Short mmCIF file of C-alpha atoms in Angstrom, two decimals:
data_model
loop_
_atom_site.label_atom_id
_atom_site.label_comp_id
_atom_site.label_asym_id
_atom_site.label_seq_id
_atom_site.Cartn_x
_atom_site.Cartn_y
_atom_site.Cartn_z
CA UNK J 227 163.02 151.89 75.38
CA UNK J 228 162.43 148.60 73.27
CA UNK J 229 166.17 147.83 73.29
CA UNK J 230 166.20 147.91 77.01
CA UNK J 231 163.08 145.45 77.37
CA UNK J 232 164.61 143.08 74.94
CA UNK J 233 167.73 142.67 77.01
CA UNK J 234 165.76 142.34 80.05
CA UNK J 235 163.77 139.55 78.46
CA UNK J 236 166.80 137.83 77.18
CA UNK J 237 168.27 137.62 80.45
CA UNK J 238 165.16 135.91 82.23
CA UNK J 239 165.46 132.26 81.70
CA UNK J 240 161.55 131.81 82.35
CA UNK J 241 160.57 134.24 80.11
CA UNK J 242 162.84 132.92 77.34
CA UNK J 243 161.77 129.17 78.21
CA UNK J 244 158.15 130.69 77.68
CA UNK J 245 158.87 132.13 74.42
CA UNK J 246 160.53 129.09 73.07
CA UNK J 247 157.34 127.01 74.07
CA UNK J 248 155.16 129.46 72.28
CA UNK J 249 157.11 129.50 69.18
CA UNK J 250 157.35 125.58 69.09
CA UNK J 251 153.66 125.46 69.27
CA UNK J 252 153.21 128.05 66.52
CA UNK J 253 155.64 126.08 64.65
CA UNK J 254 154.05 122.86 64.83
CA UNK J 255 150.41 124.17 64.37
CA UNK J 256 150.88 126.40 61.28
CA UNK J 257 154.12 124.84 59.54
CA UNK J 258 153.60 121.16 60.25
CA UNK J 259 150.03 120.77 59.83
CA UNK J 260 150.65 121.55 56.11
CA UNK J 261 152.21 118.13 55.80
CA UNK J 262 149.39 116.25 57.52
CA UNK J 263 146.88 114.37 55.82
CA UNK J 264 143.49 115.15 55.65
CA UNK J 265 142.00 115.44 59.25
CA UNK J 266 138.54 114.56 58.65
CA UNK J 267 139.17 111.51 56.63
CA UNK J 268 137.35 108.53 57.81
CA UNK J 269 139.27 105.14 57.78
CA UNK J 270 137.25 102.59 59.64
CA UNK J 271 140.01 100.27 59.14
CA UNK J 272 142.32 101.94 61.17
CA UNK J 273 140.24 102.94 63.88
CA UNK J 274 141.81 102.80 67.35
CA UNK J 275 145.06 102.25 65.76
CA UNK J 276 148.27 103.00 67.99
CA UNK J 277 151.09 105.22 67.43
CA UNK J 278 153.05 104.60 64.44
CA UNK J 279 154.80 106.28 61.71
CA UNK J 280 151.86 107.10 59.97
CA UNK J 281 149.97 108.05 62.86
CA UNK J 282 152.31 109.42 65.70
CA UNK J 283 149.39 109.80 68.35
CA UNK J 284 147.31 106.93 66.79
CA UNK J 285 143.83 107.21 65.52
CA UNK J 286 140.24 107.71 67.09
CA UNK J 287 136.96 105.74 66.64
CA UNK J 288 136.63 106.85 63.24
CA UNK J 289 140.15 106.27 62.10
CA UNK J 290 141.22 109.95 61.89
CA UNK J 291 144.77 110.96 62.71
CA UNK J 292 144.89 112.32 66.03
CA UNK J 293 148.08 114.57 65.82
CA UNK J 294 146.65 116.05 62.72
CA UNK J 295 143.32 116.80 64.42
CA UNK J 296 145.44 118.32 67.46
CA UNK J 297 147.59 120.50 64.99
CA UNK J 298 144.33 121.93 63.26
CA UNK J 299 142.72 122.40 66.60
CA UNK J 300 145.82 124.26 67.73
CA UNK J 301 145.60 126.58 64.54
CA UNK J 302 141.86 127.43 65.94
CA UNK J 303 143.09 128.12 69.37
CA UNK J 304 145.98 130.64 68.22
CA UNK J 305 143.37 132.31 65.92
CA UNK J 306 141.21 132.77 68.65
CA UNK J 307 143.62 133.95 71.03
CA UNK J 308 144.93 136.51 68.49
CA UNK J 309 141.43 137.70 67.75
CA UNK J 310 140.45 138.05 71.22
CA UNK J 311 143.68 139.78 71.91
CA UNK J 312 142.96 142.17 68.94
CA UNK J 313 139.25 142.99 70.10
CA UNK J 314 140.47 143.50 73.64
CA UNK J 315 143.30 146.06 72.66
CA UNK J 316 140.76 147.87 70.28
CA UNK J 317 137.97 148.08 73.06
CA UNK J 318 140.30 149.46 75.36
CA UNK J 319 141.98 152.06 73.07
CA UNK J 320 138.60 153.44 72.24
CA UNK J 321 137.44 153.23 76.08
CA UNK J 322 140.79 154.88 77.15
CA UNK J 323 140.57 157.48 74.68
CA UNK J 324 137.05 158.39 75.43
CA UNK J 325 137.86 158.40 79.00
CA UNK J 326 140.97 160.59 78.54
CA UNK J 327 139.57 163.05 76.13
CA UNK J 328 136.59 163.78 78.20
CA UNK J 329 138.29 163.52 81.50
CA UNK J 330 136.64 164.79 84.60
CA UNK J 331 133.69 163.18 86.17
CA UNK J 332 133.19 161.11 83.11
CA UNK J 333 136.88 159.49 83.40
CA UNK J 334 136.50 158.89 87.24
CA UNK J 335 133.03 157.11 86.50
CA UNK J 336 134.47 155.17 83.59
CA UNK J 337 137.40 154.25 85.70
CA UNK J 338 135.27 152.74 88.61
CA UNK J 339 133.29 150.84 85.88
CA UNK J 340 136.59 149.09 84.79
CA UNK J 341 137.53 148.63 88.35
CA UNK J 342 134.23 146.81 89.19
CA UNK J 343 134.57 144.28 86.07
CA UNK J 344 138.32 143.77 87.04
CA UNK J 345 137.13 142.82 90.83
CA UNK J 346 134.53 140.05 89.53
CA UNK J 347 136.41 137.07 89.02
CA UNK J 348 136.30 136.02 85.18
CA UNK J 349 134.95 132.50 85.38
CA UNK J 350 132.18 133.65 87.79
CA UNK J 351 131.16 136.45 85.16
CA UNK J 352 131.15 134.03 82.29
CA UNK J 353 128.93 131.36 84.15
CA UNK J 354 126.38 134.28 85.30
CA UNK J 355 126.19 135.47 81.40
CA UNK J 356 125.92 132.01 80.37
CA UNK J 357 123.03 131.06 82.76
CA UNK J 358 121.28 134.57 81.93
CA UNK J 359 120.29 133.12 78.59
CA UNK J 360 117.80 130.32 78.06
CA UNK J 361 119.25 127.39 76.18
CA UNK J 362 117.52 128.15 72.69
CA UNK J 363 118.89 132.05 72.92
CA UNK J 364 122.42 130.98 74.20
CA UNK J 365 125.06 133.38 72.75
CA UNK J 366 126.98 129.95 71.91
CA UNK J 367 124.05 128.60 69.78
CA UNK J 368 122.93 125.12 69.57
CA UNK J 369 126.24 123.87 70.64
CA UNK J 370 125.59 125.19 74.09
CA UNK J 371 122.69 122.73 74.61
CA UNK J 372 124.84 119.64 75.19
CA UNK J 373 126.69 121.09 78.27
CA UNK J 374 124.44 123.72 79.55
CA UNK J 375 123.09 123.07 82.87
CA UNK J 376 119.34 124.04 82.04
CA UNK J 377 116.40 121.60 82.43
CA UNK J 378 115.42 120.87 78.95
CA UNK J 379 112.07 119.07 79.77
#
């Protein structure tokens, strides 16, 4: 079964291109980030420096290397994606196991709940969830205060 899937994927040029892009991103973010200098080291002498051999993408207002900061940010993004996927799979396995084990009317109700959640556009759902909390009780904590659409006065 897996052999057939791998063969079909190998024949699909777009799938292999996407796999290549993901592999390069992971390689850059995880392996090459080890060779970068400290990303939070402030060097005001080099602020807003252009691209060079030392700073491939230049530096920011505090003289920090932008390429190194992007690589470390990529590590965080990859970790968030893996954790979100793992949590989603775990919830799906438990929810599906309960639905399949109990069966009958409970299964039908649980599946209608899933259908309802899938029918709501995700971005609309996130915005509604975010707006349902006052700014000081936001699930994102104090970081959400900078971009929350609430009136703080």
